[in-house]
PDB file of C-alpha atoms in Angstrom:
ATOM      1  CA  UNK M   1      -8.528  74.933  76.384  1.00 80.00           C
ATOM      2  CA  UNK M   2     -10.342  76.825  78.964  1.00 89.00           C
ATOM      3  CA  UNK M   3      -7.486  75.564  81.842  1.00 92.00           C
ATOM      4  CA  UNK M   4      -4.850  76.706  80.143  1.00 92.00           C
ATOM      5  CA  UNK M   5      -6.840  80.200  79.223  1.00 93.00           C
ATOM      6  CA  UNK M   6      -9.436  81.200  81.298  1.00 90.00           C
ATOM      7  CA  UNK M   7      -8.416  79.404  84.481  1.00 92.00           C
ATOM      8  CA  UNK M   8      -4.598  79.750  84.242  1.00 93.00           C
ATOM      9  CA  UNK M   9      -4.225  81.748  87.400  1.00 92.00           C
ATOM     10  CA  UNK M  10      -6.145  78.760  89.211  1.00 90.00           C
ATOM     11  CA  UNK M  11      -4.612  75.802  87.524  1.00 91.00           C
ATOM     12  CA  UNK M  12      -2.065  74.656  90.325  1.00 88.00           C
ATOM     13  CA  UNK M  13      -4.866  74.745  92.581  1.00 90.00           C
ATOM     14  CA  UNK M  14      -7.257  72.785  90.894  1.00 90.00           C
ATOM     15  CA  UNK M  15      -4.639  70.709  89.997  1.00 88.00           C
ATOM     16  CA  UNK M  16      -2.845  69.876  93.054  1.00 83.00           C
ATOM     17  CA  UNK M  17      -6.203  68.411  94.710  1.00 76.00           C
ATOM     18  CA  UNK M  18      -4.855  65.216  92.618  1.00 76.00           C
ATOM     19  CA  UNK M  19      -1.393  65.187  92.455  1.00 84.00           C
ATOM     20  CA  UNK M  20       1.622  64.478  95.081  1.00 88.00           C
ATOM     21  CA  UNK M  21       3.866  67.202  94.198  1.00 92.00           C
ATOM     22  CA  UNK M  22       6.466  66.805  96.582  1.00 94.00           C
ATOM     23  CA  UNK M  23       6.517  62.688  95.773  1.00 96.00           C
ATOM     24  CA  UNK M  24       7.398  63.854  92.170  1.00 97.00           C
ATOM     25  CA  UNK M  25       9.834  66.378  92.935  1.00 98.00           C
ATOM     26  CA  UNK M  26      11.295  63.172  95.142  1.00 98.00           C
ATOM     27  CA  UNK M  27      11.587  61.053  91.725  1.00 98.00           C
ATOM     28  CA  UNK M  28      13.134  63.462  89.618  1.00 98.00           C
ATOM     29  CA  UNK M  29      15.628  64.906  91.972  1.00 98.00           C
ATOM     30  CA  UNK M  30      16.129  60.912  92.536  1.00 97.00           C
ATOM     31  CA  UNK M  31      16.877  59.967  89.376  1.00 97.00           C
ATOM     32  CA  UNK M  32      18.772  63.339  88.053  1.00 98.00           C
ATOM     33  CA  UNK M  33      21.311  62.883  91.302  1.00 98.00           C
ATOM     34  CA  UNK M  34      21.435  59.032  90.198  1.00 97.00           C
ATOM     35  CA  UNK M  35      21.917  60.022  86.260  1.00 97.00           C
ATOM     36  CA  UNK M  36      24.232  63.205  87.070  1.00 97.00           C
ATOM     37  CA  UNK M  37      21.182  65.213  85.218  1.00 98.00           C
ATOM     38  CA  UNK M  38      22.346  69.371  85.401  1.00 98.00           C
ATOM     39  CA  UNK M  39      20.396  70.930  82.923  1.00 98.00           C
ATOM     40  CA  UNK M  40      16.330  70.088  82.379  1.00 99.00           C
ATOM     41  CA  UNK M  41      13.444  71.216  80.148  1.00 98.00           C
ATOM     42  CA  UNK M  42      10.180  71.143  81.991  1.00 98.00           C
ATOM     43  CA  UNK M  43       8.275  70.459  78.704  1.00 98.00           C
ATOM     44  CA  UNK M  44       4.407  71.251  79.244  1.00 97.00           C
ATOM     45  CA  UNK M  45       5.752  73.499  82.906  1.00 97.00           C
ATOM     46  CA  UNK M  46       2.289  74.691  83.125  1.00 95.00           C
ATOM     47  CA  UNK M  47       2.084  77.361  86.450  1.00 96.00           C
ATOM     48  CA  UNK M  48       6.027  76.221  87.186  1.00 97.00           C
ATOM     49  CA  UNK M  49       5.872  74.448  90.253  1.00 96.00           C
ATOM     50  CA  UNK M  50       8.200  71.962  89.045  1.00 97.00           C
ATOM     51  CA  UNK M  51      10.467  74.145  87.709  1.00 98.00           C
ATOM     52  CA  UNK M  52      10.901  76.559  90.985  1.00 98.00           C
ATOM     53  CA  UNK M  53      10.931  73.210  93.153  1.00 98.00           C
ATOM     54  CA  UNK M  54      13.721  71.782  90.564  1.00 98.00           C
ATOM     55  CA  UNK M  55      15.410  75.063  90.308  1.00 98.00           C
ATOM     56  CA  UNK M  56      15.939  75.526  94.256  1.00 98.00           C
ATOM     57  CA  UNK M  57      17.620  72.253  94.546  1.00 98.00           C
ATOM     58  CA  UNK M  58      20.257  73.153  91.966  1.00 98.00           C
ATOM     59  CA  UNK M  59      19.032  72.274  88.261  1.00 99.00           C
ATOM     60  CA  UNK M  60      19.579  74.699  85.729  1.00 98.00           C
ATOM     61  CA  UNK M  61      16.057  74.205  84.202  1.00 98.00           C
ATOM     62  CA  UNK M  62      13.513  76.150  81.432  1.00 98.00           C
ATOM     63  CA  UNK M  63       9.790  75.815  81.429  1.00 98.00           C
ATOM     64  CA  UNK M  64       8.381  75.595  78.238  1.00 98.00           C
ATOM     65  CA  UNK M  65       4.976  75.807  77.797  1.00 97.00           C
ATOM     66  CA  UNK M  66       2.541  76.611  74.863  1.00 96.00           C
ATOM     67  CA  UNK M  67      -0.274  78.613  76.357  1.00 96.00           C
ATOM     68  CA  UNK M  68       1.132  82.083  76.878  1.00 96.00           C
ATOM     69  CA  UNK M  69      -1.767  82.779  80.323  1.00 96.00           C
ATOM     70  CA  UNK M  70       0.144  79.609  81.400  1.00 96.00           C
ATOM     71  CA  UNK M  71       3.559  81.138  81.577  1.00 98.00           C
ATOM     72  CA  UNK M  72       3.037  84.897  82.259  1.00 97.00           C
ATOM     73  CA  UNK M  73       1.544  83.189  85.696  1.00 97.00           C
ATOM     74  CA  UNK M  74       4.458  81.107  86.112  1.00 98.00           C
ATOM     75  CA  UNK M  75       6.592  84.421  85.400  1.00 98.00           C
ATOM     76  CA  UNK M  76       4.703  86.110  87.900  1.00 97.00           C
ATOM     77  CA  UNK M  77       4.579  83.782  90.661  1.00 96.00           C
ATOM     78  CA  UNK M  78       8.465  82.663  89.959  1.00 98.00           C
ATOM     79  CA  UNK M  79      10.074  85.832  88.590  1.00 98.00           C
ATOM     80  CA  UNK M  80      13.838  84.191  89.303  1.00 98.00           C
ATOM     81  CA  UNK M  81      12.915  81.308  86.821  1.00 98.00           C
ATOM     82  CA  UNK M  82      13.235  80.881  83.217  1.00 98.00           C
ATOM     83  CA  UNK M  83      10.262  80.427  81.034  1.00 98.00           C
ATOM     84  CA  UNK M  84       9.515  80.333  77.598  1.00 97.00           C
ATOM     85  CA  UNK M  85       6.215  80.115  75.145  1.00 96.00           C
ATOM     86  CA  UNK M  86       6.620  76.813  72.499  1.00 95.00           C
ATOM     87  CA  UNK M  87       5.348  73.572  71.478  1.00 92.00           C
ATOM     88  CA  UNK M  88       6.944  69.937  71.928  1.00 93.00           C
ATOM     89  CA  UNK M  89       7.045  69.616  68.438  1.00 90.00           C
ATOM     90  CA  UNK M  90       8.262  73.359  67.511  1.00 89.00           C
ATOM     91  CA  UNK M  91      10.421  74.110  70.674  1.00 90.00           C
ATOM     92  CA  UNK M  92      14.034  74.539  69.331  1.00 90.00           C
ATOM     93  CA  UNK M  93      16.702  75.000  72.606  1.00 92.00           C
ATOM     94  CA  UNK M  94      19.277  77.411  72.534  1.00 90.00           C
ATOM     95  CA  UNK M  95      21.738  74.258  73.351  1.00 94.00           C
ATOM     96  CA  UNK M  96      21.460  71.139  74.642  1.00 97.00           C
ATOM     97  CA  UNK M  97      20.336  69.587  77.652  1.00 98.00           C
ATOM     98  CA  UNK M  98      20.765  66.899  80.322  1.00 98.00           C
ATOM     99  CA  UNK M  99      17.202  65.713  80.349  1.00 98.00           C
ATOM    100  CA  UNK M 100      13.926  67.188  79.293  1.00 98.00           C
ATOM    101  CA  UNK M 101      10.406  65.806  81.176  1.00 99.00           C
ATOM    102  CA  UNK M 102       7.048  65.779  80.292  1.00 98.00           C
ATOM    103  CA  UNK M 103       4.898  65.398  82.765  1.00 97.00           C
ATOM    104  CA  UNK M 104       0.914  65.236  83.336  1.00 94.00           C
ATOM    105  CA  UNK M 105       0.457  63.903  80.386  1.00 95.00           C
ATOM    106  CA  UNK M 106       1.808  66.640  78.704  1.00 97.00           C
ATOM    107  CA  UNK M 107       2.626  64.219  75.421  1.00 98.00           C
ATOM    108  CA  UNK M 108      -0.711  62.787  75.322  1.00 98.00           C
ATOM    109  CA  UNK M 109      -1.914  66.163  73.672  1.00 97.00           C
ATOM    110  CA  UNK M 110       0.042  64.902  70.359  1.00 97.00           C
ATOM    111  CA  UNK M 111      -2.712  63.271  68.837  1.00 97.00           C
ATOM    112  CA  UNK M 112      -1.263  62.557  65.142  1.00 96.00           C
ATOM    113  CA  UNK M 113       1.971  60.651  64.248  1.00 96.00           C
ATOM    114  CA  UNK M 114       3.347  63.689  62.603  1.00 96.00           C
ATOM    115  CA  UNK M 115       3.518  65.501  65.762  1.00 96.00           C
ATOM    116  CA  UNK M 116       4.517  62.604  67.357  1.00 97.00           C
ATOM    117  CA  UNK M 117       7.639  62.472  65.423  1.00 97.00           C
ATOM    118  CA  UNK M 118       8.326  65.929  64.676  1.00 96.00           C
ATOM    119  CA  UNK M 119       8.015  66.490  69.005  1.00 97.00           C
ATOM    120  CA  UNK M 120      10.565  63.318  68.876  1.00 97.00           C
ATOM    121  CA  UNK M 121      12.916  64.622  66.352  1.00 96.00           C
ATOM    122  CA  UNK M 122      13.584  67.725  68.501  1.00 96.00           C
ATOM    123  CA  UNK M 123      13.560  65.998  71.797  1.00 97.00           C
ATOM    124  CA  UNK M 124      16.792  64.014  70.002  1.00 96.00           C
ATOM    125  CA  UNK M 125      18.044  67.689  68.746  1.00 95.00           C
ATOM    126  CA  UNK M 126      17.539  69.501  72.408  1.00 97.00           C
ATOM    127  CA  UNK M 127      18.928  66.423  74.627  1.00 98.00           C
ATOM    128  CA  UNK M 128      22.652  65.663  75.514  1.00 97.00           C
ATOM    129  CA  UNK M 129      24.146  62.155  73.857  1.00 96.00           C
ATOM    130  CA  UNK M 130      22.994  59.922  77.190  1.00 96.00           C
ATOM    131  CA  UNK M 131      20.800  62.106  77.957  1.00 97.00           C
ATOM    132  CA  UNK M 132      17.162  61.316  80.097  1.00 98.00           C
ATOM    133  CA  UNK M 133      13.857  62.273  79.083  1.00 98.00           C
ATOM    134  CA  UNK M 134      11.046  61.585  81.306  1.00 99.00           C
ATOM    135  CA  UNK M 135       7.359  60.773  79.763  1.00 98.00           C
ATOM    136  CA  UNK M 136       4.432  60.656  82.002  1.00 98.00           C
ATOM    137  CA  UNK M 137       1.633  59.236  79.998  1.00 98.00           C
ATOM    138  CA  UNK M 138      -1.838  58.020  80.076  1.00 98.00           C
ATOM    139  CA  UNK M 139      -2.595  54.218  79.533  1.00 98.00           C
ATOM    140  CA  UNK M 140      -4.825  53.889  76.704  1.00 97.00           C
ATOM    141  CA  UNK M 141      -5.931  49.962  78.406  1.00 96.00           C
ATOM    142  CA  UNK M 142      -8.275  50.898  80.625  1.00 96.00           C
ATOM    143  CA  UNK M 143      -9.761  53.650  78.468  1.00 95.00           C
ATOM    144  CA  UNK M 144     -10.685  51.127  76.019  1.00 94.00           C
ATOM    145  CA  UNK M 145     -12.296  49.158  78.141  1.00 93.00           C
ATOM    146  CA  UNK M 146     -14.707  51.764  79.653  1.00 93.00           C
ATOM    147  CA  UNK M 147     -14.893  53.606  76.607  1.00 94.00           C
ATOM    148  CA  UNK M 148     -17.111  56.433  78.180  1.00 94.00           C
ATOM    149  CA  UNK M 149     -17.381  57.828  81.925  1.00 94.00           C
ATOM    150  CA  UNK M 150     -20.015  59.989  82.452  1.00 95.00           C
ATOM    151  CA  UNK M 151     -19.576  63.764  84.236  1.00 94.00           C
ATOM    152  CA  UNK M 152     -18.997  63.781  88.200  1.00 95.00           C
ATOM    153  CA  UNK M 153     -17.561  65.934  90.439  1.00 92.00           C
ATOM    154  CA  UNK M 154     -14.321  65.355  91.271  1.00 90.00           C
ATOM    155  CA  UNK M 155     -12.535  67.677  93.582  1.00 90.00           C
ATOM    156  CA  UNK M 156     -14.286  70.547  95.196  1.00 92.00           C
ATOM    157  CA  UNK M 157     -11.210  73.413  96.419  1.00 90.00           C
ATOM    158  CA  UNK M 158     -10.470  76.765  97.483  1.00 90.00           C
ATOM    159  CA  UNK M 159      -8.210  79.325  95.087  1.00 90.00           C
ATOM    160  CA  UNK M 160      -8.184  82.450  97.153  1.00 87.00           C
ATOM    161  CA  UNK M 161     -11.592  83.615  97.989  1.00 89.00           C
ATOM    162  CA  UNK M 162     -13.408  81.459  95.124  1.00 91.00           C
ATOM    163  CA  UNK M 163     -14.941  78.328  95.614  1.00 93.00           C
ATOM    164  CA  UNK M 164     -14.173  75.780  92.474  1.00 94.00           C
ATOM    165  CA  UNK M 165     -15.906  72.831  91.480  1.00 94.00           C
ATOM    166  CA  UNK M 166     -14.808  70.416  89.296  1.00 94.00           C
ATOM    167  CA  UNK M 167     -16.235  67.508  87.247  1.00 96.00           C
ATOM    168  CA  UNK M 168     -15.142  65.072  84.644  1.00 96.00           C
ATOM    169  CA  UNK M 169     -15.728  62.496  82.591  1.00 96.00           C
ATOM    170  CA  UNK M 170     -14.860  60.955  78.782  1.00 96.00           C
ATOM    171  CA  UNK M 171     -15.292  59.509  76.008  1.00 96.00           C
ATOM    172  CA  UNK M 172     -13.333  57.299  73.795  1.00 96.00           C
ATOM    173  CA  UNK M 173     -13.581  59.279  70.219  1.00 95.00           C
ATOM    174  CA  UNK M 174     -11.133  56.706  68.391  1.00 90.00           C
ATOM    175  CA  UNK M 175     -10.018  53.064  68.241  1.00 87.00           C
ATOM    176  CA  UNK M 176      -8.954  52.184  64.924  1.00 88.00           C
ATOM    177  CA  UNK M 177      -4.596  52.859  64.873  1.00 87.00           C
ATOM    178  CA  UNK M 178      -4.534  55.707  67.326  1.00 95.00           C
ATOM    179  CA  UNK M 179      -6.537  56.073  70.541  1.00 97.00           C
ATOM    180  CA  UNK M 180      -8.066  59.418  70.905  1.00 97.00           C
ATOM    181  CA  UNK M 181     -10.464  60.156  74.011  1.00 97.00           C
ATOM    182  CA  UNK M 182     -12.363  63.580  74.840  1.00 97.00           C
ATOM    183  CA  UNK M 183     -11.781  64.443  78.517  1.00 97.00           C
ATOM    184  CA  UNK M 184     -14.840  67.039  79.453  1.00 96.00           C
ATOM    185  CA  UNK M 185     -14.948  69.260  82.475  1.00 95.00           C
ATOM    186  CA  UNK M 186     -16.849  71.282  84.211  1.00 96.00           C
ATOM    187  CA  UNK M 187     -16.241  74.133  86.263  1.00 96.00           C
ATOM    188  CA  UNK M 188     -18.120  76.197  88.688  1.00 95.00           C
ATOM    189  CA  UNK M 189     -16.283  78.761  90.243  1.00 92.00           C
ATOM    190  CA  UNK M 190     -19.252  80.317  92.494  1.00 86.00           C
ATOM    191  CA  UNK M 191     -21.866  81.835  90.303  1.00 83.00           C
ATOM    192  CA  UNK M 192     -19.974  81.253  87.153  1.00 91.00           C
ATOM    193  CA  UNK M 193     -19.685  78.075  85.089  1.00 94.00           C
ATOM    194  CA  UNK M 194     -17.218  77.037  81.953  1.00 93.00           C
ATOM    195  CA  UNK M 195     -17.121  73.874  79.906  1.00 96.00           C
ATOM    196  CA  UNK M 196     -14.012  72.408  78.698  1.00 96.00           C
ATOM    197  CA  UNK M 197     -12.538  69.901  76.291  1.00 97.00           C
ATOM    198  CA  UNK M 198      -9.190  68.070  76.487  1.00 97.00           C
ATOM    199  CA  UNK M 199      -8.739  65.787  72.692  1.00 98.00           C
ATOM    200  CA  UNK M 200      -6.158  63.587  73.807  1.00 98.00           C
ATOM    201  CA  UNK M 201      -4.373  60.426  72.626  1.00 98.00           C
ATOM    202  CA  UNK M 202      -3.425  57.714  75.165  1.00 98.00           C
ATOM    203  CA  UNK M 203      -0.993  54.969  74.326  1.00 98.00           C
ATOM    204  CA  UNK M 204      -0.569  51.353  74.862  1.00 97.00           C
ATOM    205  CA  UNK M 205       2.841  50.226  76.493  1.00 98.00           C
ATOM    206  CA  UNK M 206       3.883  48.377  73.602  1.00 97.00           C
ATOM    207  CA  UNK M 207       2.777  51.465  71.383  1.00 97.00           C
ATOM    208  CA  UNK M 208       4.817  53.934  72.973  1.00 98.00           C
ATOM    209  CA  UNK M 209       7.670  51.869  73.705  1.00 98.00           C
ATOM    210  CA  UNK M 210       8.234  51.288  69.828  1.00 98.00           C
ATOM    211  CA  UNK M 211       7.422  54.961  68.960  1.00 98.00           C
ATOM    212  CA  UNK M 212      10.956  55.742  71.326  1.00 98.00           C
ATOM    213  CA  UNK M 213      13.149  53.186  70.266  1.00 98.00           C
ATOM    214  CA  UNK M 214      12.362  54.064  66.639  1.00 97.00           C
ATOM    215  CA  UNK M 215      14.119  57.692  67.434  1.00 96.00           C
ATOM    216  CA  UNK M 216      16.755  55.712  68.934  1.00 96.00           C
ATOM    217  CA  UNK M 217      15.503  56.059  73.188  1.00 98.00           C
ATOM    218  CA  UNK M 218      16.643  53.211  75.447  1.00 98.00           C
ATOM    219  CA  UNK M 219      13.800  52.335  78.091  1.00 98.00           C
ATOM    220  CA  UNK M 220      15.526  52.452  81.269  1.00 98.00           C
ATOM    221  CA  UNK M 221      12.796  52.155  83.660  1.00 98.00           C
ATOM    222  CA  UNK M 222       8.565  52.024  83.135  1.00 98.00           C
ATOM    223  CA  UNK M 223       6.939  52.635  86.449  1.00 98.00           C
ATOM    224  CA  UNK M 224       3.177  52.819  87.292  1.00 98.00           C
ATOM    225  CA  UNK M 225       3.427  55.879  89.305  1.00 97.00           C
ATOM    226  CA  UNK M 226       6.152  57.844  91.088  1.00 97.00           C
ATOM    227  CA  UNK M 227       6.919  55.860  93.977  1.00 96.00           C
ATOM    228  CA  UNK M 228       8.426  53.426  91.258  1.00 96.00           C
ATOM    229  CA  UNK M 229       5.814  50.866  91.738  1.00 97.00           C
ATOM    230  CA  UNK M 230       5.660  48.040  88.563  1.00 96.00           C
ATOM    231  CA  UNK M 231       3.893  49.098  85.762  1.00 97.00           C
ATOM    232  CA  UNK M 232       0.726  47.119  85.480  1.00 96.00           C
ATOM    233  CA  UNK M 233      -1.419  47.027  81.921  1.00 94.00           C
ATOM    234  CA  UNK M 234      -4.347  48.300  83.356  1.00 94.00           C
ATOM    235  CA  UNK M 235      -2.667  51.291  85.504  1.00 96.00           C
ATOM    236  CA  UNK M 236      -3.941  54.565  84.486  1.00 96.00           C
ATOM    237  CA  UNK M 237      -0.175  55.919  84.204  1.00 96.00           C
ATOM    238  CA  UNK M 238       2.716  54.725  82.372  1.00 98.00           C
ATOM    239  CA  UNK M 239       5.785  56.544  83.911  1.00 98.00           C
ATOM    240  CA  UNK M 240       8.817  56.088  81.548  1.00 99.00           C
ATOM    241  CA  UNK M 241      12.393  57.024  81.902  1.00 99.00           C
ATOM    242  CA  UNK M 242      14.110  56.655  78.616  1.00 98.00           C
ATOM    243  CA  UNK M 243      17.748  57.476  77.620  1.00 98.00           C
ATOM    244  CA  UNK M 244      19.094  59.169  74.179  1.00 97.00           C
ATOM    245  CA  UNK M 245      21.581  56.660  72.893  1.00 92.00           C
ATOM    246  CA  UNK M 246      25.334  57.935  72.883  1.00 81.00           C
TER     247      UNK M 246
END
């Protein structure tokens, strides 16, 4: 996926146009304080912005990403923060953590049931008893209804001296026992064009809820966004706060 390799140095500038970063940090900080969370893994940390922001608030935090290019950018940008290369379904932490977060659809890159089971098993192993897990997951409901969306321009932005135009569309490719979608991107960087495809599994609320409960997680809350608005079945996002059962 070129966003995480060839475009790694531009990643945060590309993504921040569609995110509310300060709102996300406030949400996490508020939850962590409420549940007495002090140590955190950011799984799928990208170029490290959440790691830096949470570390500056006093949390012991490590950022994990499967892309060595993304981790290298993160280390260069934030040399006093801790980052490591690892996969959701294969990362074994050196000690147990109070909380683990999967932000911005990170969990949706797990396609097969086997991958999901491996990731949740390791999540259990890496968390302390009563530890917190937070998932930002893309919802299958609207994608099943729409099925296909043509590629259109979704953002025009600047990264340093480079102008970047981002175009996005998607196509439902599987809808039997799992809902799988190809998200297609075209990036124009001045005179250069890059095409990129992300294959993702999206989930219905009851589907992801059952998977978490199978691995002994208690669902504490489910939201539709970082403002803690109520989750709606036709919304694009499922924001889950779960606790490992002691």
